[in-house]
Coordinates of C-alpha atoms in Angstrom, one line a residue:
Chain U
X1 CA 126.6 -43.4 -23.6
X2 CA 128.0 -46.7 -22.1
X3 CA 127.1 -47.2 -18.0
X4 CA 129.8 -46.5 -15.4
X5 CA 131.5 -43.7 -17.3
X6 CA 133.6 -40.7 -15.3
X7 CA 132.9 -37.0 -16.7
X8 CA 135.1 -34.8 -15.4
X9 CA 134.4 -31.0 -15.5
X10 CA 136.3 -28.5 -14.9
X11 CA 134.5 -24.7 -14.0
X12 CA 137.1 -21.6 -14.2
X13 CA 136.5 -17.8 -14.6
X14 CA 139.3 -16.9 -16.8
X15 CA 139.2 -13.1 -16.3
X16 CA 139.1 -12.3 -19.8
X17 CA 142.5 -13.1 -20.5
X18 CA 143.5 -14.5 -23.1
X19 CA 146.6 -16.2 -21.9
X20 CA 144.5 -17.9 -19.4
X21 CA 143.3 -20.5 -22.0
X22 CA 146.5 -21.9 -22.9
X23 CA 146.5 -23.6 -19.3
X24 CA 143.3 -25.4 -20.6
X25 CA 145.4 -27.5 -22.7
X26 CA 147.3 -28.7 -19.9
X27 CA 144.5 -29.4 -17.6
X28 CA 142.8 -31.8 -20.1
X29 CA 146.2 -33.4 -20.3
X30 CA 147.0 -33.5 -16.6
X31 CA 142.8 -34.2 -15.4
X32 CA 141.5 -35.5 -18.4
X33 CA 138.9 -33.3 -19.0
X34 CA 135.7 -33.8 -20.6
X35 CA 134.1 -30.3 -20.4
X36 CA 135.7 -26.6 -19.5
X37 CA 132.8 -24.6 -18.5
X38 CA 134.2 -20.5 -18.6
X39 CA 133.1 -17.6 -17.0
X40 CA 134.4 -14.2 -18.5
X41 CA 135.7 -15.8 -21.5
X42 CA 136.9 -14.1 -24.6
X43 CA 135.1 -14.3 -28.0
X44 CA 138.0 -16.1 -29.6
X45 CA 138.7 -19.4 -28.5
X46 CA 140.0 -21.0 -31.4
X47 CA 143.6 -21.4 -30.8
X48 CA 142.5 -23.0 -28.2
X49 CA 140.1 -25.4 -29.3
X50 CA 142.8 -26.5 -31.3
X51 CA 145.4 -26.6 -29.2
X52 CA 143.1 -28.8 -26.9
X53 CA 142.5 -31.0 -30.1
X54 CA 146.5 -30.9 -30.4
X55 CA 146.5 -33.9 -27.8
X56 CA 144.7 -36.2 -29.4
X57 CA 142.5 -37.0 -26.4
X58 CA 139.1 -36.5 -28.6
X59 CA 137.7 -33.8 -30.5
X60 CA 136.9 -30.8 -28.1
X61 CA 134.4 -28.3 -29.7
X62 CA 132.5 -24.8 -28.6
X63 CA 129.4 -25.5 -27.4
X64 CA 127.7 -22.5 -27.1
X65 CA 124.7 -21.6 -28.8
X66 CA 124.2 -17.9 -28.4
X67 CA 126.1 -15.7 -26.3
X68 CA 125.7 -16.6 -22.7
X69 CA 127.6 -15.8 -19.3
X70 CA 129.5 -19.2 -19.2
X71 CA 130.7 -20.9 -22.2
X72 CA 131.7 -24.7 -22.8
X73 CA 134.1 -26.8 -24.2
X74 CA 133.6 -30.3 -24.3
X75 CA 134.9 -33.3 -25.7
X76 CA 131.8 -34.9 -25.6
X77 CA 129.8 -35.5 -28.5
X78 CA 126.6 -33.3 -29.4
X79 CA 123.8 -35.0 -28.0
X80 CA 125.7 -36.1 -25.3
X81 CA 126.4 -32.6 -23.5
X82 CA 124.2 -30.2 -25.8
X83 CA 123.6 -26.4 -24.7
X84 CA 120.2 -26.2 -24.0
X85 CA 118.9 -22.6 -22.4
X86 CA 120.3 -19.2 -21.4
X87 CA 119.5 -16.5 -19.3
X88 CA 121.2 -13.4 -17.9
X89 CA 123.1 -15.2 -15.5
X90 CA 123.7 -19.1 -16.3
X91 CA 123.7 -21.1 -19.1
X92 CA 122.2 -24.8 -18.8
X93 CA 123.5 -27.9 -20.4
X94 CA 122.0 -31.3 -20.8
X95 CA 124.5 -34.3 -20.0
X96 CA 123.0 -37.9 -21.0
X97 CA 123.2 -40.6 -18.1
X98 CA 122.7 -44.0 -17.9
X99 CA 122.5 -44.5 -14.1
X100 CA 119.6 -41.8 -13.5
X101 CA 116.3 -43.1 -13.9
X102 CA 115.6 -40.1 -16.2
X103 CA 118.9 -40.3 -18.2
X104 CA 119.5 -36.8 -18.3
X105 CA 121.3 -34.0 -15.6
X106 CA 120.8 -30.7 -16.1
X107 CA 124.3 -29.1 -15.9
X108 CA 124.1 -25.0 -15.1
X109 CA 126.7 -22.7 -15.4
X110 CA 126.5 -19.6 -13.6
X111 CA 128.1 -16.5 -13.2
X112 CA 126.3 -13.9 -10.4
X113 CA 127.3 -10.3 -10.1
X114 CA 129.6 -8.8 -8.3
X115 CA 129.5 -6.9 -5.5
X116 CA 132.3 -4.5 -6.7
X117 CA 130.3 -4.0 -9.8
X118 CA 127.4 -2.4 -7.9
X119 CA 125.1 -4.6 -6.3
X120 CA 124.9 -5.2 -2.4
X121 CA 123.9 -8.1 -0.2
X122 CA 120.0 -7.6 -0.7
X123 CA 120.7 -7.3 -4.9
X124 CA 122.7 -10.6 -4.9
X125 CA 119.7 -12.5 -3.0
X126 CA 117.8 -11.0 -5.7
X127 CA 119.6 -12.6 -8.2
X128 CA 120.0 -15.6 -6.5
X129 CA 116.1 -16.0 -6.2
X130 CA 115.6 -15.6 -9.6
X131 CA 118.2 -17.5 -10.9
X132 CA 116.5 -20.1 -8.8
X133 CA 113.3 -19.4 -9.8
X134 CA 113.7 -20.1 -13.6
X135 CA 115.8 -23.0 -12.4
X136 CA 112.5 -24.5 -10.8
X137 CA 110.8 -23.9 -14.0
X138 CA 113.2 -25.7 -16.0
X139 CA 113.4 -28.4 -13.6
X140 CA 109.7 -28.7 -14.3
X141 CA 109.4 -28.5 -17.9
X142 CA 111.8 -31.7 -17.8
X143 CA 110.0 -33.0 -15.2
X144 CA 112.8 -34.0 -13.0
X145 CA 115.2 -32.3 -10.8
X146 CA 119.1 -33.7 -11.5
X147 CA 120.4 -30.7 -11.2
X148 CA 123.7 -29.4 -11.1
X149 CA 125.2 -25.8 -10.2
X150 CA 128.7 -25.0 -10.7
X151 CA 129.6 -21.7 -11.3
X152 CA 131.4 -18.1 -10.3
X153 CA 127.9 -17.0 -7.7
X154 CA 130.2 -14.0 -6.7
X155 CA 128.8 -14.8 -2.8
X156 CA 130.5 -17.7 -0.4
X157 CA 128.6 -20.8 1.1
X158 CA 127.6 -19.1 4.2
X159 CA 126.2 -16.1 2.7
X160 CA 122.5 -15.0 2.6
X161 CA 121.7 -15.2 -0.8
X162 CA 123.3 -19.1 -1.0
X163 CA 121.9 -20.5 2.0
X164 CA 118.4 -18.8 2.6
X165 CA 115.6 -20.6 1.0
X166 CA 114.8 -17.6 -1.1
X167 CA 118.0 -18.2 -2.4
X168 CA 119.7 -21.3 -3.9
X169 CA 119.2 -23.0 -0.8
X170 CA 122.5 -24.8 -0.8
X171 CA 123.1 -26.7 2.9
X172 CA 126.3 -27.7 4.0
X173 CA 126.0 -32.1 4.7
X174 CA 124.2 -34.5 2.2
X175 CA 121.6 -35.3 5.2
X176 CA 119.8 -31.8 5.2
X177 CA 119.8 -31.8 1.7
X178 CA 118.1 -35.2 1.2
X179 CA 115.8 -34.2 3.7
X180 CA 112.1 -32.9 1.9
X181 CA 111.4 -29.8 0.2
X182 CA 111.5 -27.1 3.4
X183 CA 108.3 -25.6 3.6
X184 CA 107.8 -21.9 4.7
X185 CA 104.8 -19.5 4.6
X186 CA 103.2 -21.9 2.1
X187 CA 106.0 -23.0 -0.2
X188 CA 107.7 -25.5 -1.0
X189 CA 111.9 -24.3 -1.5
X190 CA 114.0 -26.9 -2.9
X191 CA 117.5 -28.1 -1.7
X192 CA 120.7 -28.3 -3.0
X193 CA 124.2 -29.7 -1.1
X194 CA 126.9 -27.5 -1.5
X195 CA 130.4 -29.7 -1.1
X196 CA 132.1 -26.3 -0.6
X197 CA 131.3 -26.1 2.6
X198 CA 134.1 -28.8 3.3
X199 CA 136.8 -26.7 1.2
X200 CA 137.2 -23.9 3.4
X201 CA 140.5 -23.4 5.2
X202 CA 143.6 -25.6 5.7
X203 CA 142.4 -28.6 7.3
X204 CA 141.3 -29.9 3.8
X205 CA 143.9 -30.4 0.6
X206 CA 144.3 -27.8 -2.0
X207 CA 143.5 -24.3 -1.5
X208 CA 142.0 -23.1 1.4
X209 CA 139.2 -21.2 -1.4
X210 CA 138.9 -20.4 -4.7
X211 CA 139.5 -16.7 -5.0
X212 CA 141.8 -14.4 -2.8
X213 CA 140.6 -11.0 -1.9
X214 CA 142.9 -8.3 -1.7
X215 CA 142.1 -5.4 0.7
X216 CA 142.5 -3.4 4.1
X217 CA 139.1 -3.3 5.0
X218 CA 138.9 -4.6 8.8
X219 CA 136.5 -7.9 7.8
X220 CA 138.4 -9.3 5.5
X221 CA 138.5 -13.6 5.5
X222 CA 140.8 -13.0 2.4
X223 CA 140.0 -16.3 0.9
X224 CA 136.8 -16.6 -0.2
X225 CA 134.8 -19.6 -2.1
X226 CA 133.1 -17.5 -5.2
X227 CA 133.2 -20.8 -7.1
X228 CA 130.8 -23.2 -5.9
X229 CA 129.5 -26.6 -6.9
X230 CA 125.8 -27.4 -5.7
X231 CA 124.0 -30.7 -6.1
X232 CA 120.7 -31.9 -6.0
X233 CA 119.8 -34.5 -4.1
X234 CA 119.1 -36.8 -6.6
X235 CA 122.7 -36.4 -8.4
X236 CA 124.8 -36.8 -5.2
X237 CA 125.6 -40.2 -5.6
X238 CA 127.0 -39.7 -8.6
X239 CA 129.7 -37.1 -7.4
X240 CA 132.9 -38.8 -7.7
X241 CA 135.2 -36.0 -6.6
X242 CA 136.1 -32.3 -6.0
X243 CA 139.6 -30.6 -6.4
X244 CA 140.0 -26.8 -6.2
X245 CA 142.9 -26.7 -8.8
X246 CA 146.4 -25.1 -7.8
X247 CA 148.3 -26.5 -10.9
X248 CA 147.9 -27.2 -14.1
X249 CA 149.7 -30.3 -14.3
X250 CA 152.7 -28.5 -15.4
X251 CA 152.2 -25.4 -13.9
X252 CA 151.3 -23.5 -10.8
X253 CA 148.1 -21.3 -11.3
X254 CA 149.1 -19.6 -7.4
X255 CA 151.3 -16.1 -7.6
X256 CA 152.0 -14.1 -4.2
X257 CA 150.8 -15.2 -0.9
X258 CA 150.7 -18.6 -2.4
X259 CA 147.0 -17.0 -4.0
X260 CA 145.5 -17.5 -7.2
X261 CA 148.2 -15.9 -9.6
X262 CA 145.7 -12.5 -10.6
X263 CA 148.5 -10.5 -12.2
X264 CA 149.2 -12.7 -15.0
X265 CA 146.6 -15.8 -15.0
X266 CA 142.9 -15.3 -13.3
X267 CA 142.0 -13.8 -9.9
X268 CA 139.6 -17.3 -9.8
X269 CA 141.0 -20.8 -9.5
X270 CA 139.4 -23.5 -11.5
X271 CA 137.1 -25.7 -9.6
X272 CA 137.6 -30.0 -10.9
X273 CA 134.6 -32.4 -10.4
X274 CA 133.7 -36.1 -11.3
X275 CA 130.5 -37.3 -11.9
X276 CA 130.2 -41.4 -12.3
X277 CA 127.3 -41.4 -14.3
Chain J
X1 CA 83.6 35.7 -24.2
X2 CA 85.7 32.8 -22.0
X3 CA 88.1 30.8 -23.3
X4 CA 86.8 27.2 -24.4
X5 CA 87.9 24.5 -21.0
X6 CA 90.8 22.8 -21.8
X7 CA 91.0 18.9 -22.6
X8 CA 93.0 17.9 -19.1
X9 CA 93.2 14.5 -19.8
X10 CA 96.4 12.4 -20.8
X11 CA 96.6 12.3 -24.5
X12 CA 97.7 8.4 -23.4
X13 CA 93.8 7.3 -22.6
X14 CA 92.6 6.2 -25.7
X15 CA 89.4 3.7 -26.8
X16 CA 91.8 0.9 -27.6
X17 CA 94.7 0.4 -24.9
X18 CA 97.1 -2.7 -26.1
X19 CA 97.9 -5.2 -22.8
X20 CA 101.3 -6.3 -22.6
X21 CA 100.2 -10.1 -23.1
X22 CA 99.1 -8.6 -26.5
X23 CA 102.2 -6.7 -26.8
X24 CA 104.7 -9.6 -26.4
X25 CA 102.3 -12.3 -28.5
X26 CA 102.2 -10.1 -31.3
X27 CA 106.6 -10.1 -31.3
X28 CA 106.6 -13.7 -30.9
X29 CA 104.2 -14.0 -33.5
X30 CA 106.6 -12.0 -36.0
X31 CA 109.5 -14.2 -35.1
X32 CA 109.1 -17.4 -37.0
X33 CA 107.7 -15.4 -39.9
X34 CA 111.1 -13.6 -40.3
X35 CA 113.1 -16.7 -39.6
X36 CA 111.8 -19.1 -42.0
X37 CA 110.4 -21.2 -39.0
X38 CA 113.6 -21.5 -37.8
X39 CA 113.3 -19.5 -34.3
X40 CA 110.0 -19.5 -32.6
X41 CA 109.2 -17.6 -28.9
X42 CA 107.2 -18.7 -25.7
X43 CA 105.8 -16.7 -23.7
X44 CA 106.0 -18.1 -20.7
X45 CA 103.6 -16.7 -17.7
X46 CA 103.8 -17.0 -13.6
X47 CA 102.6 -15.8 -10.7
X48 CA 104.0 -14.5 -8.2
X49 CA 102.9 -13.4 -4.8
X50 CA 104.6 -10.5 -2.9
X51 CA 106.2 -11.4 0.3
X52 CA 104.4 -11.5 3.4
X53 CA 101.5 -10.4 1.5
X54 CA 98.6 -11.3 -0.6
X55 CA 98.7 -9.0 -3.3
X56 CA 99.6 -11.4 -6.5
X57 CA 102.1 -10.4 -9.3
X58 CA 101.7 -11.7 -13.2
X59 CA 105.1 -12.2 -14.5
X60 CA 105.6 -12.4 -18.1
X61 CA 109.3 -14.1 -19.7
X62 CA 109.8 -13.8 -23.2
X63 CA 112.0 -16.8 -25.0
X64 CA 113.4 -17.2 -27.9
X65 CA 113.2 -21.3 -28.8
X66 CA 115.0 -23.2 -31.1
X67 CA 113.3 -26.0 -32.0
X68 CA 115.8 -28.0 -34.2
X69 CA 118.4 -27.6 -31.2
X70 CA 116.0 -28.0 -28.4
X71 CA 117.6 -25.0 -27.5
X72 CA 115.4 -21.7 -25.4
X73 CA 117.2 -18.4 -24.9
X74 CA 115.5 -16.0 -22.6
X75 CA 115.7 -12.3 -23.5
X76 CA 113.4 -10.7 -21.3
X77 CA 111.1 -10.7 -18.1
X78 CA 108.2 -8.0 -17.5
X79 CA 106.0 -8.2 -14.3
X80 CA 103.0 -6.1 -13.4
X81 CA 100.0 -6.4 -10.5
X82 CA 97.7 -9.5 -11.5
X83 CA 94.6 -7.8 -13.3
X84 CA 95.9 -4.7 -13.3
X85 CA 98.6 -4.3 -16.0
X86 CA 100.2 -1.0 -16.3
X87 CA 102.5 0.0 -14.7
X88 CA 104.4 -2.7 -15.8
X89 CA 108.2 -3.3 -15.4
X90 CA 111.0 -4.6 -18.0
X91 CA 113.7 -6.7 -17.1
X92 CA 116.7 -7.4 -19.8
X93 CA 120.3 -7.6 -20.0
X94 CA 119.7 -4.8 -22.5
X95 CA 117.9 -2.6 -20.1
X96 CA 121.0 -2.6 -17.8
X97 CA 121.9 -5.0 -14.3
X98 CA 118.9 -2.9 -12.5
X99 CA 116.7 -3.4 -14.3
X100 CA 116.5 -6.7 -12.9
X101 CA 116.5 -5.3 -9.4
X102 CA 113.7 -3.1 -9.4
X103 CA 111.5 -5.6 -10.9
X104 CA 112.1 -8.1 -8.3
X105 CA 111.5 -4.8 -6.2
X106 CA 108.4 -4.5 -7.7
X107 CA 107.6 -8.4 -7.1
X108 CA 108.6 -8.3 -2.9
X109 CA 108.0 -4.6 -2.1
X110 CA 107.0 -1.2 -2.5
X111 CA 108.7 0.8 -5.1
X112 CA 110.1 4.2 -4.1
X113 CA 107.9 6.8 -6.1
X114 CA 110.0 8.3 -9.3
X115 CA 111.6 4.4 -9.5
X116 CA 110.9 5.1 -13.2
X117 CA 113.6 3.0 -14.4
X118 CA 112.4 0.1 -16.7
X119 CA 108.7 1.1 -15.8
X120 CA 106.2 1.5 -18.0
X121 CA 102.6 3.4 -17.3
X122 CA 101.4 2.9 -21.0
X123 CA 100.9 0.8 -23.9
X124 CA 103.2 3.1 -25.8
X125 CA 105.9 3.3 -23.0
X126 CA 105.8 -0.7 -23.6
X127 CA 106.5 -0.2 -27.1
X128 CA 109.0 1.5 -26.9
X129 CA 111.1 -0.1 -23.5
X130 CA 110.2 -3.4 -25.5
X131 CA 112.0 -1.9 -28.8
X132 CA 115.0 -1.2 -27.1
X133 CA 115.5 -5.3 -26.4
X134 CA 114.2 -6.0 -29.2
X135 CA 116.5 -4.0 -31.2
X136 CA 119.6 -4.4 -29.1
X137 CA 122.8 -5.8 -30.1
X138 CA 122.8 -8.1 -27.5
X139 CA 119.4 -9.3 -28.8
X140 CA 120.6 -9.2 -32.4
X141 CA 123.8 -11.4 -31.5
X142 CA 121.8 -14.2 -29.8
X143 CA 119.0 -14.2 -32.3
X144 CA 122.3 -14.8 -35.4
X145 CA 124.0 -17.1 -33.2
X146 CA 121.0 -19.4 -33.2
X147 CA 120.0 -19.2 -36.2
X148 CA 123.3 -19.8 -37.6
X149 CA 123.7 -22.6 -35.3
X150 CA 120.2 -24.4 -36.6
X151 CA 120.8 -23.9 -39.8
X152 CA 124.1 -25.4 -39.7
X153 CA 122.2 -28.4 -37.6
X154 CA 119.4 -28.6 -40.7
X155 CA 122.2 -28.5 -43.2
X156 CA 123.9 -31.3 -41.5
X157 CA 121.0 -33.3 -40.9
X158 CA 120.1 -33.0 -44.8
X159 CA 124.2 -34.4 -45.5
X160 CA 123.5 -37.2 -43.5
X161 CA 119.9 -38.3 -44.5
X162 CA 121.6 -37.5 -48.2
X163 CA 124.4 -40.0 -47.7
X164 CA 121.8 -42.5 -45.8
X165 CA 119.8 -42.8 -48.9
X166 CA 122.8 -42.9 -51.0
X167 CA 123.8 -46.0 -49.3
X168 CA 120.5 -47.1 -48.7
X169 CA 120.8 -46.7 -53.0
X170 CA 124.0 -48.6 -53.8
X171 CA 123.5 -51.8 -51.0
X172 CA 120.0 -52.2 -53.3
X173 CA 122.1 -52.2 -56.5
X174 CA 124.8 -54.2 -55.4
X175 CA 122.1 -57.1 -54.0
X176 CA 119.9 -56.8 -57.5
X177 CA 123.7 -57.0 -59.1
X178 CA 123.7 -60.5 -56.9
X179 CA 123.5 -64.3 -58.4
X180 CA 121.2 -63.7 -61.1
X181 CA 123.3 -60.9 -62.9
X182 CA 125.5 -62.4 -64.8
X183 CA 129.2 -61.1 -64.5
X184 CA 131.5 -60.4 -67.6
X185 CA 133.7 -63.8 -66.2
X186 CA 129.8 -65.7 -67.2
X187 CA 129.2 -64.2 -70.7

């Protein structure tokens, strides 16, 4: 891979649907996308890979080795951006670099579960610790830590389970993330810099989150940020850009209460990032 | 005459109990036999120490690796008390969301007593929580996937090393077909 090159990548759970997919097509057109990376995607994506190769802006392929929570499509050839390991709840690809001393970033999709499917507050730190944990270990088997998170964690920035160093440890400005490995009772908890932080509300462009919630409860921030981005400290300078994604380029992905359009597209909007690597 | 004492033992305590170490190798063992060396496993081992505590906890993760794809699929965790290995407790996307949970319940705290979910107090229990993954679909689905996915990768590989030689075969002829072969326009 030639230096100074843009990847963009676009995250989005698709809620199962079908239909969803056919706004892939104009994304790539619209963002020039290098790599879809899907939560809650369906078995057959086909049509679509072919519709994406329908506008002769490279050949996009499935790669997915084995079944796994997110799935990716990528323009990029194999051995570029190659599907690498799989657990219950993230899927990790390898993306060649030029610019990093070790020319490699891990890329890890992740999809956490919900809290309407049963688990509380305490269950998602739970999973966020040992998605973590395995994370570490991978980080160590490759013996470096460029590592990326992008994914659906089903928890905001500010929650427990994405901000407590049991967690994912994800902090809210580049300094605290650059700062060393926190130590607590013994151990050392690595950092990550979640950008998201910044996306909240309307004070910022786009969408003031990525999902909209729906409900009478009496706490209720209706938009939430499910779909997060995380860095590690030694990838941020290579982040090149964030957009929550409203439109397609042709179309808006936003229905009632100018939200993410859950009755006929996904209940998620897509989250866009650039990496100049 | 009285009656003989009964035996009041579990019928579980044997001379020969199998450790779940032993349990896993002997699966990852099988693997590359039934895949023609295609899929290996890697049992990967850490340890973990409860919260706020000093009790230590062995935690063992079962792979599935992929060597021509440099690819490692994870199917399944088990953790038990360091020296100490039953009861020991499963976790796997087979064995259900919470199964997950009450092992890391198992790593940070005290379980509730009749927790018996994904818990195993026997080599046989392991058995057969372990056959469940092992014979799941979900389990069956990654382990095609992969292999159809290296074998695909081999067969490729083969084309290209093929076609390599090939033309490897015919830039040799075409130099010994050089200057000192004499063309039909020579005779």
């Amino acid at each position: 891979m030639a230096g100074g090159l843009v990847i963009t990548i676009v995250f989005w759970n698709v809620a199962k649907r079908s239909h969803v997919l056919s706004h892939l097509a104009c994304l790539a057109q619209s963002s020039s996308v290098d790599v879809f990376l899907l939560a809650e995607c369906i078995q057959e994506i086909s049509p679509t890979i072919n519709e994406l190769n329908g506008l002769n802006q490279g050949s996009y392929h499935d790669e997915t080795t084995a079944p796994a929570k997110v799935r990716a499509i990528t323009r990029l050839s194999r051995g570029a951006f190659d599907h690498h390991y799989t657990n219950r709840h993230m899927a990790i690809w390898t993306l060649q670099s030029s610019k990093l001393e070790q020319p490699e970033i891990l890329v890890a999709g992740i999809h956490l579960p919900s809290k309407t499917a049963g688990p509380n507050d305490a269950d998602q730190i739970v999973a966020a610790s040992d998605l973590v944990k395995e994370l570490v270990e991978i980080e160590d088997r490759h013996a470096h830590r460029n590592t990326i998170l992008v994914g659906d964690f089903n928890m905001n920035p500010y929650d427990d389970g994405m901000t407590s160093v049991a967690g994912v440890h994800g902090l809210m400005t580049k300094e605290l993330a650059r700062r060393q490995d926190r130590r607590y009772n013994n151990k050392r908890y690595r950092r990550f810099y979640n950008p998201m932080w910044g996306m909240f509300g309307d004070q910022t462009p786009g969408p003031p989150g990525s999902y909209y919630w729906r409900s009478s409860v009496l706490h209720n921030t209706h938009w939430q940020m499910f779909d997060q981005l995380l860095f590690r400290p030694s990838v941020i300078d290579w982040f090149d850009g964030l957009q929550i994604m409203e439109h397609d380029g042709s179309h808006t992905l936003l229905g009632r209460n100018s939200a993410p359009d859950d009755q006929y597209l996904s209940d998620h909007l897509p989250v866009l990032f650039r990496l100049d690597i | 005459m009285s009656s003989p004492i009964p035996n009041l033992w579990s019928p579980l305590i044997r001379p020969k109990v199998l450790s779940p170490r032993t349990i896993l190798r002997a699966q990852a063992l099988e693997l590359p036999k039934m895949t023609g060396g295609l899929l290996e496993a890697d049992i990967v081992e850490s340890q973990v120490t409860k919260e706020g505590a000093e009790e230590v906890r062995t935690v063992l993760s079962f792979d599935i690796v992929a060597p021509s794809l440099n690819y490692r699929h994870r199917i399944l965790s088990l953790a038990y008390e360091k020296d100490m290995p039953y009861p020991v407790f499963v976790e796997a996307e087979a064995l259900g969301f919470r199964s997950s949970i009450f092992l890391r319940a198992f790593l940070n705290a005290s379980l509730a007593p009749g927790e018996r979910i994904n818990r195993a107090d026997s080599d046989e229990a392991l058995v057969l929580l372990l056959k469940k993954v092992f014979t799941s679909s979900e389990v069956l689905g990654i382990t095609q996937s992969i292999i159809a996915r290296a074998t695909d990768t081999i067969e490729m590989a083969d084309l290209e090393e093929q076609s390599s030689i090939a033309d490897a075969e015919r830039s040799e002829g075409s130099a010994d077909a050089g200057p000192g072969v004499a063309g039909p326009d020579e005779e």
